[in-house]
């Protein structure tokens, strides 16, 4: 049986390869494609990187005890979705198609260069891991998802890795074109 520290180490360890893989792939995207939508009506790789940066910023603040994302679903619906969709996300390590980002983490204007965006994302990934390590010692910390509500920090850290893996698969399509 795993102890508390092993569970935290494993959750944080799943984040690192996800963040590294995203960064490695994003750096392979040519400059013409960086700001171009990946498909009609979708985000560009630059917007995806900004979205992940904004996600990290919100989560880091919440891990430090500040306010997170606003919950947008009613309580009963959250309970049903947590038992069905959220469990499926953890089991399959995939977000459902058509999932939308809340306004707090939806990219607006993206003017950073590819290099600047990736440096920012790398810095925030390291800050996230440090904040997660600190949260390990603070019982009762939660992360807030706009649909699923409050999630315990340990599975919340894994959700962040799954979220990055999701966006990594998206940007891989740009590199493979």
mmCIF file of C-alpha atoms in Angstrom:
data_model
loop_
_atom_site.group_PDB
_atom_site.id
_atom_site.type_symbol
_atom_site.label_atom_id
_atom_site.label_comp_id
_atom_site.label_asym_id
_atom_site.label_seq_id
_atom_site.Cartn_x
_atom_site.Cartn_y
_atom_site.Cartn_z
ATOM 1 C CA UNK A 1 0.000 0.000 0.000
ATOM 2 C CA UNK A 2 1.318 3.435 -0.945
ATOM 3 C CA UNK A 3 1.947 6.028 1.680
ATOM 4 C CA UNK A 4 0.880 9.662 1.458
ATOM 5 C CA UNK A 5 4.231 10.880 0.132
ATOM 6 C CA UNK A 6 4.412 8.222 -2.582
ATOM 7 C CA UNK A 7 0.962 9.247 -3.854
ATOM 8 C CA UNK A 8 2.052 12.896 -4.058
ATOM 9 C CA UNK A 9 5.323 12.002 -5.752
ATOM 10 C CA UNK A 10 3.462 9.923 -8.347
ATOM 11 C CA UNK A 11 0.875 12.643 -9.052
ATOM 12 C CA UNK A 12 3.536 15.295 -9.512
ATOM 13 C CA UNK A 13 5.647 12.849 -11.533
ATOM 14 C CA UNK A 14 2.762 12.432 -14.038
ATOM 15 C CA UNK A 15 2.722 16.204 -14.551
ATOM 16 C CA UNK A 16 6.374 16.548 -15.523
ATOM 17 C CA UNK A 17 6.364 14.339 -18.652
ATOM 18 C CA UNK A 18 3.096 15.904 -19.821
ATOM 19 C CA UNK A 19 4.509 19.419 -19.506
ATOM 20 C CA UNK A 20 7.824 18.402 -21.078
ATOM 21 C CA UNK A 21 6.162 16.645 -24.027
ATOM 22 C CA UNK A 22 3.947 19.658 -24.701
ATOM 23 C CA UNK A 23 6.912 22.012 -24.582
ATOM 24 C CA UNK A 24 9.058 19.818 -26.821
ATOM 25 C CA UNK A 25 6.325 19.515 -29.450
ATOM 26 C CA UNK A 26 5.394 23.211 -29.257
ATOM 27 C CA UNK A 27 8.990 24.183 -29.981
ATOM 28 C CA UNK A 28 8.843 22.118 -33.203
ATOM 29 C CA UNK A 29 5.977 24.167 -34.626
ATOM 30 C CA UNK A 30 7.132 26.490 -37.379
ATOM 31 C CA UNK A 31 6.616 30.226 -36.907
ATOM 32 C CA UNK A 32 3.964 30.414 -39.675
ATOM 33 C CA UNK A 33 1.789 27.858 -37.881
ATOM 34 C CA UNK A 34 2.324 29.228 -34.352
ATOM 35 C CA UNK A 35 -0.373 31.914 -34.639
ATOM 36 C CA UNK A 36 -2.601 30.099 -37.188
ATOM 37 C CA UNK A 37 -5.747 28.284 -35.992
ATOM 38 C CA UNK A 38 -5.141 24.538 -35.968
ATOM 39 C CA UNK A 39 -8.458 24.044 -37.778
ATOM 40 C CA UNK A 40 -11.370 26.274 -38.722
ATOM 41 C CA UNK A 41 -12.703 28.060 -35.642
ATOM 42 C CA UNK A 42 -10.163 26.505 -33.269
ATOM 43 C CA UNK A 43 -7.282 27.941 -31.293
ATOM 44 C CA UNK A 44 -3.781 28.425 -32.608
ATOM 45 C CA UNK A 45 -0.832 26.729 -30.875
ATOM 46 C CA UNK A 46 -0.009 30.174 -29.415
ATOM 47 C CA UNK A 47 -3.496 30.368 -27.895
ATOM 48 C CA UNK A 48 -3.210 26.832 -26.520
ATOM 49 C CA UNK A 49 0.098 27.729 -24.851
ATOM 50 C CA UNK A 50 -1.469 30.887 -23.407
ATOM 51 C CA UNK A 51 -4.475 28.881 -22.196
ATOM 52 C CA UNK A 52 -2.152 26.479 -20.361
ATOM 53 C CA UNK A 53 -0.248 29.425 -18.866
ATOM 54 C CA UNK A 54 -3.495 30.974 -17.655
ATOM 55 C CA UNK A 55 -4.572 27.602 -16.245
ATOM 56 C CA UNK A 56 -1.311 27.310 -14.324
ATOM 57 C CA UNK A 57 -1.688 30.856 -12.970
ATOM 58 C CA UNK A 58 -5.205 30.184 -11.650
ATOM 59 C CA UNK A 59 -4.241 26.807 -10.169
ATOM 60 C CA UNK A 60 -1.081 28.168 -8.541
ATOM 61 C CA UNK A 61 -3.103 30.936 -6.886
ATOM 62 C CA UNK A 62 -5.630 28.398 -5.655
ATOM 63 C CA UNK A 63 -2.918 26.100 -4.315
ATOM 64 C CA UNK A 64 -1.658 29.107 -2.361
ATOM 65 C CA UNK A 65 -5.101 29.602 -0.819
ATOM 66 C CA UNK A 66 -6.542 32.225 -3.148
ATOM 67 C CA UNK A 67 -9.770 32.071 -5.145
ATOM 68 C CA UNK A 68 -9.993 29.673 -8.094
ATOM 69 C CA UNK A 69 -12.303 29.427 -11.069
ATOM 70 C CA UNK A 70 -16.007 30.137 -10.615
ATOM 71 C CA UNK A 71 -18.195 27.020 -10.640
ATOM 72 C CA UNK A 72 -20.799 27.218 -13.403
ATOM 73 C CA UNK A 73 -22.819 24.035 -12.933
ATOM 74 C CA UNK A 74 -25.616 23.317 -10.447
ATOM 75 C CA UNK A 75 -24.839 21.066 -7.491
ATOM 76 C CA UNK A 76 -26.893 18.034 -8.614
ATOM 77 C CA UNK A 77 -25.468 18.104 -12.137
ATOM 78 C CA UNK A 78 -21.940 18.315 -10.678
ATOM 79 C CA UNK A 79 -22.563 15.165 -8.637
ATOM 80 C CA UNK A 80 -23.731 13.237 -11.692
ATOM 81 C CA UNK A 81 -20.871 14.494 -13.871
ATOM 82 C CA UNK A 82 -18.286 13.690 -11.205
ATOM 83 C CA UNK A 83 -19.531 10.080 -11.035
ATOM 84 C CA UNK A 84 -19.676 9.636 -14.810
ATOM 85 C CA UNK A 85 -17.616 12.057 -16.905
ATOM 86 C CA UNK A 86 -14.875 12.851 -14.382
ATOM 87 C CA UNK A 87 -14.313 9.159 -13.630
ATOM 88 C CA UNK A 88 -14.090 8.495 -17.361
ATOM 89 C CA UNK A 89 -11.543 11.303 -17.764
ATOM 90 C CA UNK A 90 -9.291 9.789 -15.101
ATOM 91 C CA UNK A 91 -9.706 6.259 -16.473
ATOM 92 C CA UNK A 92 -9.132 7.132 -20.161
ATOM 93 C CA UNK A 93 -6.859 10.151 -19.539
ATOM 94 C CA UNK A 94 -8.824 12.095 -22.154
ATOM 95 C CA UNK A 95 -11.087 15.122 -21.981
ATOM 96 C CA UNK A 96 -14.426 14.886 -23.775
ATOM 97 C CA UNK A 97 -14.671 16.376 -27.262
ATOM 98 C CA UNK A 98 -16.161 19.848 -27.307
ATOM 99 C CA UNK A 99 -15.163 20.706 -23.732
ATOM 100 C CA UNK A 100 -14.930 24.488 -23.443
ATOM 101 C CA UNK A 101 -12.590 26.569 -21.316
ATOM 102 C CA UNK A 102 -14.148 29.010 -18.852
ATOM 103 C CA UNK A 103 -13.523 32.711 -19.417
ATOM 104 C CA UNK A 104 -10.851 32.866 -16.682
ATOM 105 C CA UNK A 105 -8.526 30.688 -18.738
ATOM 106 C CA UNK A 106 -9.660 31.347 -22.308
ATOM 107 C CA UNK A 107 -6.880 33.052 -24.267
ATOM 108 C CA UNK A 108 -7.642 36.484 -25.599
ATOM 109 C CA UNK A 109 -4.850 38.476 -27.201
ATOM 110 C CA UNK A 110 -1.647 36.502 -27.631
ATOM 111 C CA UNK A 111 1.325 38.611 -28.563
ATOM 112 C CA UNK A 112 4.208 36.660 -27.032
ATOM 113 C CA UNK A 113 6.684 35.042 -29.363
ATOM 114 C CA UNK A 114 6.898 31.273 -29.418
ATOM 115 C CA UNK A 115 10.079 31.376 -27.370
ATOM 116 C CA UNK A 116 8.581 33.783 -24.811
ATOM 117 C CA UNK A 117 5.441 31.659 -24.525
ATOM 118 C CA UNK A 118 7.428 28.484 -23.954
ATOM 119 C CA UNK A 119 9.714 30.130 -21.396
ATOM 120 C CA UNK A 120 6.653 31.416 -19.527
ATOM 121 C CA UNK A 121 4.998 28.010 -19.655
ATOM 122 C CA UNK A 122 8.159 26.304 -18.360
ATOM 123 C CA UNK A 123 8.459 28.782 -15.493
ATOM 124 C CA UNK A 124 4.790 28.297 -14.566
ATOM 125 C CA UNK A 125 5.129 24.492 -14.720
ATOM 126 C CA UNK A 126 7.968 24.698 -12.187
ATOM 127 C CA UNK A 127 5.952 27.107 -9.991
ATOM 128 C CA UNK A 128 2.995 24.726 -10.184
ATOM 129 C CA UNK A 129 5.091 21.795 -8.986
ATOM 130 C CA UNK A 130 6.502 23.882 -6.119
ATOM 131 C CA UNK A 131 3.014 25.076 -5.137
ATOM 132 C CA UNK A 132 1.746 21.478 -5.291
ATOM 133 C CA UNK A 133 4.559 20.365 -2.974
ATOM 134 C CA UNK A 134 3.588 23.105 -0.523
ATOM 135 C CA UNK A 135 -0.109 22.184 -0.774
ATOM 136 C CA UNK A 136 0.845 18.633 0.194
ATOM 137 C CA UNK A 137 1.406 19.941 3.727
ATOM 138 C CA UNK A 138 -1.861 21.930 3.839
ATOM 139 C CA UNK A 139 -4.783 19.592 4.518
ATOM 140 C CA UNK A 140 -8.102 20.399 2.904
ATOM 141 C CA UNK A 141 -6.743 22.234 -0.165
ATOM 142 C CA UNK A 142 -8.943 21.838 -3.228
ATOM 143 C CA UNK A 143 -8.772 22.801 -6.880
ATOM 144 C CA UNK A 144 -11.866 24.147 -8.582
ATOM 145 C CA UNK A 145 -13.129 23.050 -11.969
ATOM 146 C CA UNK A 146 -15.858 25.131 -13.595
ATOM 147 C CA UNK A 147 -18.040 22.060 -14.265
ATOM 148 C CA UNK A 148 -16.975 19.438 -11.701
ATOM 149 C CA UNK A 149 -16.597 21.810 -8.747
ATOM 150 C CA UNK A 150 -14.077 21.279 -5.966
ATOM 151 C CA UNK A 151 -11.582 18.443 -6.515
ATOM 152 C CA UNK A 152 -9.118 17.242 -3.888
ATOM 153 C CA UNK A 153 -5.629 18.474 -4.690
ATOM 154 C CA UNK A 154 -4.086 15.068 -5.354
ATOM 155 C CA UNK A 155 -6.509 14.048 -8.147
ATOM 156 C CA UNK A 156 -6.565 17.710 -9.191
ATOM 157 C CA UNK A 157 -2.839 17.561 -9.932
ATOM 158 C CA UNK A 158 -3.458 14.527 -12.113
ATOM 159 C CA UNK A 159 -6.288 16.391 -13.873
ATOM 160 C CA UNK A 160 -3.789 19.133 -14.773
ATOM 161 C CA UNK A 161 -1.532 16.494 -16.365
ATOM 162 C CA UNK A 162 -4.490 15.060 -18.308
ATOM 163 C CA UNK A 163 -5.397 18.584 -19.460
ATOM 164 C CA UNK A 164 -1.857 19.160 -20.746
ATOM 165 C CA UNK A 165 -1.851 15.745 -22.464
ATOM 166 C CA UNK A 166 -5.109 16.736 -24.198
ATOM 167 C CA UNK A 167 -3.593 19.920 -25.587
ATOM 168 C CA UNK A 168 -0.382 18.122 -26.474
ATOM 169 C CA UNK A 169 -2.366 15.788 -28.743
ATOM 170 C CA UNK A 170 -3.917 18.859 -30.376
ATOM 171 C CA UNK A 171 -0.636 20.575 -31.203
ATOM 172 C CA UNK A 172 0.919 17.313 -32.399
ATOM 173 C CA UNK A 173 -1.446 17.552 -35.374
ATOM 174 C CA UNK A 174 0.266 20.812 -36.401
ATOM 175 C CA UNK A 175 3.721 19.246 -36.311
ATOM 176 C CA UNK A 176 2.542 16.165 -38.217
ATOM 177 C CA UNK A 177 1.037 18.200 -41.098
#
